[in-house]
Each structure stands twice: as structure tokens, then as C-alpha cells.
């Protein structure tokens, strides 16, 4: 009899479970909140100027299409396994514990590095906003770490502390905060599109592909960073009231909605201003200033700060749920998976917040952020492969949501992820190998001997 795969994950101890309080709209909002961050105000212009030109619209379509295919694979497994852990949980059920640990280990790095990078970005934008709106200039000693000539990045530290304060309460508070910030961000984007659309000149779209097809692929690889947030929706499975019905909506819906927003904004930016002028930290403000709407620059600053706030909240949320699942299985210290009476992993949130705050307050992120992309692509490939494997090893298992066009969808998803991964520089692959080797050492030195659940291999023997 083939292993059932997902049943082994549960631990019914009352202090090691999460409460089901999230609905379909909560999940879509959380997904959009994680995907549509301040990057939409920056990445669209920079990618157009340096990678794809006006064809950045196609780059976002390409990145979004690959993510939709991966999201379909996520949706099938998420609907079958209503517990935390996302790609880690799915991999454990299909490819075994050791591979699952490496997937989870790389996702930990994805979330941690991304959260620290977002906190540092939030600090820079918040400092600029205070100066622009109120004339308050914060000294560099408290707005940058020692490596950048300062003492401590205090704004980054404080915003991380505030995020932890939200996370230690009921998840409904997290969802409510995210929905509010998502509504504000989308409202600002609609204003940007409404103001810019009438001024679009098709002359600015010529040449449409100045960097060729390779430029579209390079733009998609850069844009892919923005889409990684849909994985966070899958980590909320254990807190979803009806995961079989609502998780596919949340995962796929957030990717489709976010893709539409990115394409629309990039169309406006490249249509109202020549794409080479967009290579700066505020391309949206630059483009709209060219048509006499410079006043919106201040609005965009505020919206960017709010977008980064919800992005940081979702990254920290996703990481706490991933570590929760791994520690509950014994692969990381079990003390991290204990929850309070509200069902929130308070201890884990505090430990994570301290680590992220320390990195953001004291260190520069630099090129290490590229590890975010490669770690996520690794997880996406494994999830897509897991759908194919589980269809073969356990074909009779109930599937509330089924990936269409099997096995074409997961195969194309894997091919798309591999294609994007080939655009990374060699040093990124070296860092990925080193981090994975460190993860293997942790697993064989601690996780394997402390595991509380049988692996698929063990179940099969």
C-alpha cells in the first residue's frame, strides 16, 4: 500500500496547532499583499530600462504565466493537505524527509533574506517620506548599519518589532492589517493607471524589444522576485476555514490579479516616458512628472512605505508558519512550534523577529538577495515534480482540486523555472550550493535523529 503522504504531519497537542479563521478573500488579499509590494513602484521601471524595454509587459506576462502553472501545482497539493508548511510539507509527502528539509531550508533563506532586504528598503523609503512630507531629516548614524557608515538602522529595527507585535496576536489581525494595506496600495495603482493611460504614446513603445527575446527572459527573471509571495498563501493552509475550496482561489487568484496590475503599470510607464529614463529609484514618479503630474510623487512615497509594510508582514508570517511545521516534525527545535491560547506561535515570532531585525539593522544585503530567487525556484520545481509523482504513487487519493492537462502543466512549469534559473550568475549557484550543504549538515546532525514523523521512504519499507 503506498504511503498516504500527508497524515503523518499532524500533532494534535493543543499548543501545537493553529486556528482556522481565514476565508477566501483573506487569502487573495494576503497573496496580493505579498506579491504587489513596493517593487511595483521600482522594479517595473528598472527592468524596462535595463532588461527588456517596453517588452517588460511581456516579461511580466511570462513570469506570471510560469507562476500560474506552479500555482496550479501548489493548489492541488494544498487542497489535499490542510496544514502549514507549503512546499516543505508537499515535498515530504512525495519525495521524502531529506529532500523536504532542503526545500524548507532554502525557503527559510528566501524568507529571511527577503524580509531583511524589505526592512532595509522600508527604512530608506520612510526616511525619504519624512524628509519630503515633513522636512524631517534623520541622521545617517541611525538610518544605516555599520557597513554603510552608520551605527544602527533604527527604522528597520522598529518596523520589524512592530510586525512581530502584529504576528503574536490572532491571525485575523494579520489578515485585517494586510487587507487594509492592500486596498490602499491598489487604490494608488488605479490612480497611477488612470492618470497615465490617457497620455500613453505608442511612439515610446518603439522599438518594442530593444534587448531582443533574451531581454524579455532577463526581465522575467528580475520580475520573478515580485511573484514569490504566492507561496506564502500556501503556508496558511492550517489557518484556512475551508482549505480544499479556498486555497486554490487564494493561490491562483492572487497571481492572476497581481500579473494584471504589473502589466498595466508597466504599460503606462513605458507609454508615457522613454524607457531609458526609468532607470532610477522612483520610475513611477519620473514618468508621471513627465506629463505634469509630479504631485503624485509624494503619494507614491507613502504608498511605497505601506506596500513594503505589508510585504514585510507577509514574509515574516510565511516564515513563522514554515518553521512551525518543520519544528513540529522535530527537524528543528520543538520549542519553536508552541502556540498561545490564540493559536499564535509567539516564541517563534519573537525569535524570528530578533534575527530579521538584527540583520536589517546592522548588515547590508547586497547580492545575497539573489539567493531568494534561486531558493524559491528550487522549491517550485520540487512541488511541480511532486504533483507528478503523487499522481503515480497514490492515484486514488481524493483531490478536491486537480491540475488540468496532466502532466503537461507541471512539466512546463518545471521547464520555465529551470529556464529562469539559467539567467543567474555563477556566484549565485555557488552560494546556493554552500547554503544547501549547510542545510544537509543540520539535517544529518540534528533533524534526522530528532524527527517525530516517519518519512515516505520509511513508510514504504
Short mmCIF file of C-alpha atoms in Angstrom, two decimals:
data_model
loop_
_atom_site.label_atom_id
_atom_site.label_comp_id
_atom_site.label_asym_id
_atom_site.label_seq_id
_atom_site.Cartn_x
_atom_site.Cartn_y
_atom_site.Cartn_z
CA UNK A 1 0.00 0.00 0.00
CA UNK A 2 1.50 3.36 -0.94
CA UNK A 3 2.09 5.89 1.85
CA UNK A 4 -0.74 8.29 2.44
CA UNK A 5 1.80 11.07 2.50
CA UNK A 6 0.10 13.83 4.41
CA UNK A 7 -1.39 12.19 7.50
CA UNK A 8 1.91 11.97 9.35
CA UNK A 9 2.20 15.72 9.70
CA UNK A 10 -0.45 16.22 12.33
CA UNK A 11 0.23 16.58 16.01
CA UNK A 12 -2.97 17.09 17.95
CA UNK A 13 -1.43 18.69 21.02
CA UNK A 14 -3.44 21.81 21.72
CA UNK A 15 -0.37 24.02 21.97
CA UNK A 16 0.99 22.84 18.62
CA UNK A 17 -1.95 23.66 16.35
CA UNK A 18 -3.16 26.77 14.57
CA UNK A 19 -6.74 28.06 14.44
CA UNK A 20 -8.80 28.06 11.23
CA UNK A 21 -10.02 31.62 10.80
CA UNK A 22 -9.11 32.67 7.22
CA UNK A 23 -11.53 32.83 4.29
CA UNK A 24 -11.14 33.10 0.51
CA UNK A 25 -10.94 36.90 0.45
CA UNK A 26 -8.35 36.86 3.25
CA UNK A 27 -6.16 34.50 1.20
CA UNK A 28 -6.39 36.53 -2.01
CA UNK A 29 -5.59 39.71 -0.08
CA UNK A 30 -2.62 38.06 1.62
CA UNK A 31 -1.32 36.77 -1.72
CA UNK A 32 -1.68 40.13 -3.42
CA UNK A 33 -0.18 41.78 -0.36
CA UNK A 34 2.90 39.60 -0.66
CA UNK A 35 3.25 39.92 -4.45
CA UNK A 36 2.30 43.56 -5.08
CA UNK A 37 4.84 45.33 -2.90
CA UNK A 38 6.92 48.42 -3.36
CA UNK A 39 8.63 46.56 -6.19
CA UNK A 40 5.79 47.51 -8.48
CA UNK A 41 6.83 51.14 -8.00
CA UNK A 42 10.51 50.36 -8.70
CA UNK A 43 11.05 47.02 -10.48
CA UNK A 44 8.79 47.88 -13.41
CA UNK A 45 10.87 50.90 -14.41
CA UNK A 46 14.31 49.47 -13.68
CA UNK A 47 13.56 46.21 -15.53
CA UNK A 48 12.25 48.16 -18.51
CA UNK A 49 15.30 50.41 -18.66
CA UNK A 50 17.95 47.74 -18.19
CA UNK A 51 16.47 44.41 -19.30
CA UNK A 52 13.51 44.41 -21.67
CA UNK A 53 12.48 47.90 -22.74
CA UNK A 54 8.72 48.30 -23.39
CA UNK A 55 8.58 44.50 -23.74
CA UNK A 56 8.75 44.40 -19.94
CA UNK A 57 5.00 43.91 -20.28
CA UNK A 58 5.74 40.54 -21.89
CA UNK A 59 8.31 39.81 -19.16
CA UNK A 60 5.62 40.16 -16.52
CA UNK A 61 3.24 38.04 -18.57
CA UNK A 62 5.94 35.36 -18.91
CA UNK A 63 6.82 35.42 -15.21
CA UNK A 64 3.15 35.43 -14.28
CA UNK A 65 2.36 32.54 -16.65
CA UNK A 66 5.11 30.38 -15.15
CA UNK A 67 3.88 31.25 -11.67
CA UNK A 68 0.28 30.37 -12.61
CA UNK A 69 1.46 26.92 -13.74
CA UNK A 70 3.37 26.47 -10.48
CA UNK A 71 0.35 27.84 -8.57
CA UNK A 72 -1.85 25.15 -10.14
CA UNK A 73 0.54 22.51 -8.78
CA UNK A 74 0.56 24.20 -5.38
CA UNK A 75 -3.23 24.29 -5.40
CA UNK A 76 -3.64 20.54 -5.93
CA UNK A 77 -1.31 19.69 -3.06
CA UNK A 78 -2.56 22.49 -0.79
CA UNK A 79 -6.17 21.36 -1.18
CA UNK A 80 -5.12 17.82 -0.24
CA UNK A 81 -3.08 18.79 2.82
CA UNK A 82 -4.68 21.46 5.04
CA UNK A 83 -1.68 22.03 7.30
CA UNK A 84 1.19 24.50 7.48
CA UNK A 85 4.47 24.08 5.67
CA UNK A 86 3.71 24.75 2.00
CA UNK A 87 6.39 23.33 -0.32
CA UNK A 88 8.16 21.67 2.61
CA UNK A 89 5.02 19.72 3.55
CA UNK A 90 4.29 18.69 -0.02
CA UNK A 91 7.85 17.54 -0.65
CA UNK A 92 7.85 15.46 2.49
CA UNK A 93 4.80 13.62 1.25
CA UNK A 94 6.17 12.95 -2.23
CA UNK A 95 9.97 12.87 -2.18
CA UNK A 96 10.75 12.12 1.45
CA UNK A 97 12.07 13.87 4.54
CA UNK A 98 15.63 14.65 3.48
CA UNK A 99 14.59 16.40 0.25
CA UNK A 100 11.80 18.18 2.12
CA UNK A 101 14.28 19.52 4.65
CA UNK A 102 16.43 21.00 1.87
CA UNK A 103 13.35 22.62 0.33
CA UNK A 104 12.34 24.07 3.68
CA UNK A 105 15.92 25.12 4.42
CA UNK A 106 16.15 27.09 1.18
CA UNK A 107 12.73 28.65 1.73
CA UNK A 108 13.93 29.77 5.16
CA UNK A 109 16.75 31.64 3.47
CA UNK A 110 14.32 33.06 0.89
CA UNK A 111 12.03 34.48 3.56
CA UNK A 112 14.80 35.64 5.89
CA UNK A 113 16.89 37.45 3.27
CA UNK A 114 13.80 38.92 1.62
CA UNK A 115 12.43 40.13 4.96
CA UNK A 116 15.73 41.79 5.90
CA UNK A 117 16.01 43.38 2.46
CA UNK A 118 12.44 44.69 2.67
CA UNK A 119 13.06 46.10 6.15
CA UNK A 120 16.13 47.96 4.87
CA UNK A 121 14.16 49.22 1.88
CA UNK A 122 11.36 50.33 4.18
CA UNK A 123 13.86 52.32 6.21
CA UNK A 124 15.13 54.14 3.13
CA UNK A 125 11.65 54.95 1.85
CA UNK A 126 10.39 56.01 5.26
CA UNK A 127 13.38 58.33 5.68
CA UNK A 128 12.68 59.86 2.26
CA UNK A 129 8.98 60.22 3.08
CA UNK A 130 9.67 62.03 6.36
CA UNK A 131 12.01 64.41 4.57
CA UNK A 132 9.63 65.01 1.64
CA UNK A 133 6.41 65.45 3.61
CA UNK A 134 7.56 66.96 6.88
CA UNK A 135 11.10 68.24 6.30
CA UNK A 136 12.45 65.85 8.94
CA UNK A 137 15.92 64.57 8.09
CA UNK A 138 17.10 61.60 10.13
CA UNK A 139 20.87 61.38 10.72
CA UNK A 140 22.69 58.62 8.79
CA UNK A 141 24.03 57.21 12.07
CA UNK A 142 20.56 55.80 12.85
CA UNK A 143 19.39 55.01 9.31
CA UNK A 144 22.16 52.69 8.14
CA UNK A 145 24.27 49.86 9.54
CA UNK A 146 28.00 49.90 10.34
CA UNK A 147 28.93 48.58 6.88
CA UNK A 148 27.28 51.65 5.33
CA UNK A 149 28.90 54.17 7.69
CA UNK A 150 26.16 54.30 10.32
CA UNK A 151 25.67 52.78 13.76
CA UNK A 152 22.29 51.05 13.52
CA UNK A 153 19.40 51.11 11.07
CA UNK A 154 16.83 52.13 13.65
CA UNK A 155 13.78 52.44 11.33
CA UNK A 156 14.38 48.89 10.04
CA UNK A 157 14.63 47.61 13.60
CA UNK A 158 11.47 49.40 14.72
CA UNK A 159 9.30 48.31 11.80
CA UNK A 160 10.36 44.69 12.33
CA UNK A 161 9.42 44.99 16.01
CA UNK A 162 6.00 46.37 15.01
CA UNK A 163 5.48 43.46 12.59
CA UNK A 164 6.27 40.96 15.34
CA UNK A 165 3.75 42.76 17.54
CA UNK A 166 1.05 42.06 14.94
CA UNK A 167 2.10 38.44 14.43
CA UNK A 168 1.85 37.45 18.10
CA UNK A 169 -1.87 38.18 18.08
CA UNK A 170 -4.62 36.21 16.35
CA UNK A 171 -4.01 35.66 12.62
CA UNK A 172 -7.25 37.55 11.98
CA UNK A 173 -5.41 40.74 12.98
CA UNK A 174 -2.68 39.99 10.45
CA UNK A 175 -5.29 39.42 7.73
CA UNK A 176 -7.15 42.62 8.65
CA UNK A 177 -3.97 44.73 8.52
CA UNK A 178 -2.97 43.20 5.18
CA UNK A 179 -6.40 43.74 3.62
CA UNK A 180 -6.33 47.40 4.65
CA UNK A 181 -2.85 47.99 3.23
CA UNK A 182 -3.66 46.06 0.04
CA UNK A 183 -6.74 48.23 -0.52
CA UNK A 184 -4.66 51.41 -0.18
CA UNK A 185 -1.93 50.12 -2.50
CA UNK A 186 -4.36 49.03 -5.21
CA UNK A 187 -6.19 52.36 -4.95
CA UNK A 188 -2.93 54.23 -5.58
CA UNK A 189 -2.08 51.97 -8.53
CA UNK A 190 -5.51 52.60 -10.04
CA UNK A 191 -4.87 56.35 -9.71
CA UNK A 192 -1.49 55.93 -11.43
CA UNK A 193 -3.06 53.97 -14.30
CA UNK A 194 -5.99 56.38 -14.63
CA UNK A 195 -3.72 59.44 -14.76
CA UNK A 196 -1.13 57.94 -17.08
CA UNK A 197 -3.28 55.95 -19.55
CA UNK A 198 -4.64 58.99 -21.49
CA UNK A 199 -1.06 60.20 -22.06
CA UNK A 200 0.32 56.95 -23.50
CA UNK A 201 2.19 57.50 -26.76
CA UNK A 202 2.83 54.40 -28.82
CA UNK A 203 5.96 56.12 -30.13
CA UNK A 204 7.55 55.35 -26.75
CA UNK A 205 6.98 51.64 -27.41
CA UNK A 206 9.28 51.68 -30.44
CA UNK A 207 11.45 49.71 -30.54
CA UNK A 208 9.30 47.34 -28.52
CA UNK A 209 12.02 44.72 -27.89
CA UNK A 210 15.30 46.67 -27.87
CA UNK A 211 17.07 43.85 -25.99
CA UNK A 212 15.51 41.03 -28.02
CA UNK A 213 13.90 37.84 -26.75
CA UNK A 214 16.74 37.34 -24.26
CA UNK A 215 15.84 40.70 -22.77
CA UNK A 216 12.28 39.52 -22.16
CA UNK A 217 13.63 36.43 -20.37
CA UNK A 218 16.06 38.52 -18.32
CA UNK A 219 13.23 40.89 -17.41
CA UNK A 220 11.08 37.93 -16.39
CA UNK A 221 13.86 36.62 -14.15
CA UNK A 222 14.14 40.01 -12.47
CA UNK A 223 10.37 40.36 -12.22
CA UNK A 224 10.07 36.84 -10.82
CA UNK A 225 11.23 38.13 -7.44
CA UNK A 226 7.94 40.01 -7.16
CA UNK A 227 5.84 36.86 -7.60
CA UNK A 228 7.39 34.73 -4.89
CA UNK A 229 4.77 35.80 -2.37
CA UNK A 230 2.10 33.39 -3.58
CA UNK A 231 3.97 30.62 -1.76
CA UNK A 232 3.03 32.40 1.46
CA UNK A 233 -0.66 31.74 0.79
CA UNK A 234 0.06 28.00 0.84
CA UNK A 235 1.68 28.31 4.28
CA UNK A 236 -1.69 29.46 5.67
CA UNK A 237 -3.42 26.14 4.89
CA UNK A 238 -3.78 25.19 8.54
CA UNK A 239 -5.45 28.51 9.33
CA UNK A 240 -7.93 28.40 6.43
CA UNK A 241 -11.54 27.56 7.25
CA UNK A 242 -12.15 25.59 4.04
CA UNK A 243 -8.72 24.89 2.53
CA UNK A 244 -9.93 22.47 -0.14
CA UNK A 245 -12.18 25.16 -1.63
CA UNK A 246 -10.41 28.42 -0.77
CA UNK A 247 -6.67 27.73 -1.11
CA UNK A 248 -6.75 27.29 -4.91
CA UNK A 249 -8.69 30.56 -5.16
CA UNK A 250 -6.19 32.33 -2.94
CA UNK A 251 -3.08 31.00 -4.68
CA UNK A 252 -4.16 31.28 -8.31
CA UNK A 253 -6.32 34.37 -7.85
CA UNK A 254 -3.55 36.40 -6.24
CA UNK A 255 -1.09 35.56 -9.04
CA UNK A 256 -3.57 36.47 -11.81
CA UNK A 257 -4.62 39.72 -10.15
CA UNK A 258 -1.03 40.74 -9.43
CA UNK A 259 0.02 39.99 -13.02
CA UNK A 260 -2.72 42.26 -14.34
CA UNK A 261 -1.56 45.09 -12.10
CA UNK A 262 2.10 44.71 -13.06
CA UNK A 263 1.33 44.63 -16.79
CA UNK A 264 -0.95 47.67 -16.57
CA UNK A 265 1.57 49.73 -14.60
CA UNK A 266 4.47 48.79 -16.88
CA UNK A 267 2.36 49.67 -19.94
CA UNK A 268 1.67 53.12 -18.51
CA UNK A 269 5.28 53.79 -17.51
CA UNK A 270 6.80 52.81 -20.83
CA UNK A 271 3.98 54.53 -22.72
CA UNK A 272 4.30 57.96 -21.12
CA UNK A 273 8.10 58.16 -20.88
CA UNK A 274 11.03 56.78 -22.91
CA UNK A 275 12.13 53.55 -21.21
CA UNK A 276 15.82 54.62 -20.71
CA UNK A 277 14.64 57.41 -18.36
CA UNK A 278 13.07 54.91 -15.95
CA UNK A 279 16.33 53.57 -14.52
CA UNK A 280 16.05 55.18 -11.08
CA UNK A 281 14.64 54.55 -7.63
CA UNK A 282 11.30 56.25 -8.41
CA UNK A 283 10.37 55.43 -12.02
CA UNK A 284 6.63 55.92 -11.47
CA UNK A 285 7.16 59.44 -10.15
CA UNK A 286 9.60 60.12 -13.01
CA UNK A 287 7.12 59.00 -15.65
CA UNK A 288 4.18 60.93 -14.23
CA UNK A 289 6.28 64.06 -13.71
CA UNK A 290 6.92 63.99 -17.47
CA UNK A 291 3.17 64.53 -18.06
CA UNK A 292 2.77 67.23 -15.41
CA UNK A 293 1.58 65.04 -12.55
CA UNK A 294 4.64 65.43 -10.35
CA UNK A 295 2.44 65.92 -7.29
CA UNK A 296 1.78 62.20 -7.21
CA UNK A 297 5.39 61.56 -6.23
CA UNK A 298 4.55 62.21 -2.59
CA UNK A 299 1.54 59.91 -2.79
CA UNK A 300 3.71 57.19 -4.27
CA UNK A 301 6.25 57.57 -1.46
CA UNK A 302 3.51 56.95 1.10
CA UNK A 303 2.08 54.06 -0.93
CA UNK A 304 5.55 52.51 -1.26
CA UNK A 305 6.05 52.61 2.51
CA UNK A 306 2.66 50.95 3.02
CA UNK A 307 3.40 48.37 0.33
CA UNK A 308 6.70 47.45 1.96
CA UNK A 309 4.99 47.24 5.35
CA UNK A 310 2.52 44.61 4.17
CA UNK A 311 5.26 42.84 2.24
CA UNK A 312 7.39 42.56 5.36
CA UNK A 313 4.39 41.38 7.37
CA UNK A 314 3.64 38.59 4.88
CA UNK A 315 7.28 37.47 4.64
CA UNK A 316 7.56 37.18 8.41
CA UNK A 317 4.18 35.43 8.57
CA UNK A 318 5.19 32.90 5.92
CA UNK A 319 8.48 32.15 7.61
CA UNK A 320 6.91 31.59 11.03
CA UNK A 321 4.47 29.05 9.55
CA UNK A 322 7.24 27.23 7.69
CA UNK A 323 9.46 26.98 10.76
CA UNK A 324 6.39 25.98 12.79
CA UNK A 325 5.80 22.97 10.52
CA UNK A 326 9.45 21.91 10.47
CA UNK A 327 9.85 22.20 14.24
CA UNK A 328 6.58 20.34 14.88
CA UNK A 329 8.04 17.47 12.84
CA UNK A 330 11.18 17.55 15.01
CA UNK A 331 13.53 18.69 12.25
CA UNK A 332 14.12 21.96 14.12
CA UNK A 333 13.90 22.51 17.93
CA UNK A 334 10.37 21.65 19.11
CA UNK A 335 10.12 24.65 21.42
CA UNK A 336 9.58 26.83 18.34
CA UNK A 337 6.21 25.28 17.48
CA UNK A 338 4.38 26.03 20.72
CA UNK A 339 1.40 28.37 20.41
CA UNK A 340 -0.53 30.54 22.86
CA UNK A 341 -4.26 30.41 23.58
CA UNK A 342 -4.94 32.48 20.46
CA UNK A 343 -3.18 29.85 18.35
CA UNK A 344 -0.22 32.13 17.54
CA UNK A 345 3.42 30.89 17.68
CA UNK A 346 4.61 33.70 19.95
CA UNK A 347 8.03 32.31 20.84
CA UNK A 348 8.81 31.60 17.20
CA UNK A 349 7.66 35.08 16.14
CA UNK A 350 9.92 36.70 18.73
CA UNK A 351 12.97 34.63 17.74
CA UNK A 352 12.40 35.27 14.05
CA UNK A 353 11.78 38.97 14.59
CA UNK A 354 15.00 39.30 16.57
CA UNK A 355 17.04 37.64 13.81
CA UNK A 356 15.49 39.68 10.99
CA UNK A 357 15.80 42.91 12.97
CA UNK A 358 19.47 42.24 13.74
CA UNK A 359 20.32 41.57 10.09
CA UNK A 360 18.33 44.55 8.84
CA UNK A 361 19.69 46.90 11.50
CA UNK A 362 23.36 46.01 11.16
CA UNK A 363 24.12 44.45 7.78
CA UNK A 364 23.81 45.32 4.08
CA UNK A 365 22.00 42.76 1.94
CA UNK A 366 23.73 43.25 -1.45
CA UNK A 367 23.84 40.43 -3.95
CA UNK A 368 22.87 37.83 -1.33
CA UNK A 369 19.28 38.72 -2.22
CA UNK A 370 19.71 36.73 -5.43
CA UNK A 371 19.53 33.63 -3.25
CA UNK A 372 15.87 34.46 -2.69
CA UNK A 373 15.08 33.72 -6.33
CA UNK A 374 17.13 30.57 -6.72
CA UNK A 375 15.86 29.05 -3.47
CA UNK A 376 12.26 29.68 -4.48
CA UNK A 377 12.76 28.27 -7.98
CA UNK A 378 14.22 25.11 -6.42
CA UNK A 379 11.11 24.75 -4.25
CA UNK A 380 8.79 25.38 -7.21
CA UNK A 381 10.47 22.69 -9.31
CA UNK A 382 10.19 20.17 -6.47
CA UNK A 383 6.49 20.96 -5.90
CA UNK A 384 5.67 20.53 -9.60
CA UNK A 385 7.61 17.27 -9.65
CA UNK A 386 5.76 16.17 -6.51
CA UNK A 387 2.38 16.51 -8.23
CA UNK A 388 3.50 14.14 -10.99
CA UNK A 389 4.96 11.65 -8.52
CA UNK A 390 1.93 11.63 -6.22
CA UNK A 391 -0.45 11.12 -9.15
CA UNK A 392 1.51 7.94 -9.91
CA UNK A 393 2.16 6.65 -6.37
CA UNK A 394 -1.26 7.48 -4.91
CA UNK A 395 -3.70 7.93 -7.82
CA UNK A 396 -6.84 7.14 -5.78
CA UNK A 397 -6.29 9.78 -3.13
CA UNK A 398 -9.15 12.35 -3.07
CA UNK A 399 -8.14 15.56 -4.83
CA UNK A 400 -10.55 18.47 -4.23
CA UNK A 401 -8.58 20.40 -6.85
CA UNK A 402 -6.83 18.72 -9.77
CA UNK A 403 -4.16 20.20 -12.01
CA UNK A 404 -5.54 20.24 -15.57
CA UNK A 405 -3.70 18.88 -18.61
CA UNK A 406 -1.53 16.46 -16.67
CA UNK A 407 1.40 16.04 -16.98
CA UNK A 408 1.84 18.98 -19.36
CA UNK A 409 1.24 21.73 -16.77
CA UNK A 410 3.87 20.59 -14.21
CA UNK A 411 6.39 19.75 -16.96
CA UNK A 412 6.08 23.22 -18.50
CA UNK A 413 6.24 24.77 -15.01
CA UNK A 414 9.49 22.92 -14.31
CA UNK A 415 10.94 23.92 -17.69
CA UNK A 416 10.01 27.58 -17.09
CA UNK A 417 11.64 27.63 -13.66
CA UNK A 418 14.81 25.98 -14.98
CA UNK A 419 14.94 28.50 -17.84
CA UNK A 420 14.75 31.44 -15.44
CA UNK A 421 17.37 29.85 -13.19
CA UNK A 422 19.85 29.75 -16.09
CA UNK A 423 19.94 33.56 -16.08
CA UNK A 424 21.62 33.68 -12.65
CA UNK A 425 25.35 34.31 -12.43
CA UNK A 426 27.71 31.54 -11.38
CA UNK A 427 28.38 33.02 -7.94
CA UNK A 428 24.71 32.70 -7.10
CA UNK A 429 24.85 28.98 -7.79
CA UNK A 430 27.95 28.66 -5.59
CA UNK A 431 26.15 30.37 -2.70
CA UNK A 432 23.14 28.14 -3.24
CA UNK A 433 25.35 25.04 -3.09
CA UNK A 434 27.06 26.23 0.11
CA UNK A 435 23.75 27.02 1.82
CA UNK A 436 22.30 23.65 0.77
CA UNK A 437 25.41 21.86 2.08
CA UNK A 438 24.98 23.65 5.40
CA UNK A 439 21.34 22.53 5.44
CA UNK A 440 22.37 18.93 4.81
CA UNK A 441 24.74 19.16 7.78
CA UNK A 442 21.95 20.46 10.01
CA UNK A 443 19.60 17.71 8.87
CA UNK A 444 22.02 14.83 9.37
CA UNK A 445 23.45 16.36 12.55
CA UNK A 446 20.13 17.20 14.21
CA UNK A 447 16.93 16.84 12.19
CA UNK A 448 17.20 13.19 11.21
CA UNK A 449 17.76 11.96 14.76
CA UNK A 450 15.04 14.19 16.24
CA UNK A 451 12.37 13.59 13.60
CA UNK A 452 8.97 12.87 15.14
CA UNK A 453 7.38 11.51 11.96
CA UNK A 454 8.18 8.66 9.59
CA UNK A 455 9.48 9.64 6.18
CA UNK A 456 7.86 8.48 3.00
CA UNK A 457 10.76 6.14 2.47
CA UNK A 458 10.26 4.72 5.91
CA UNK A 459 6.55 4.32 5.38
CA UNK A 460 7.17 2.49 2.17
CA UNK A 461 9.60 0.00 3.64
#
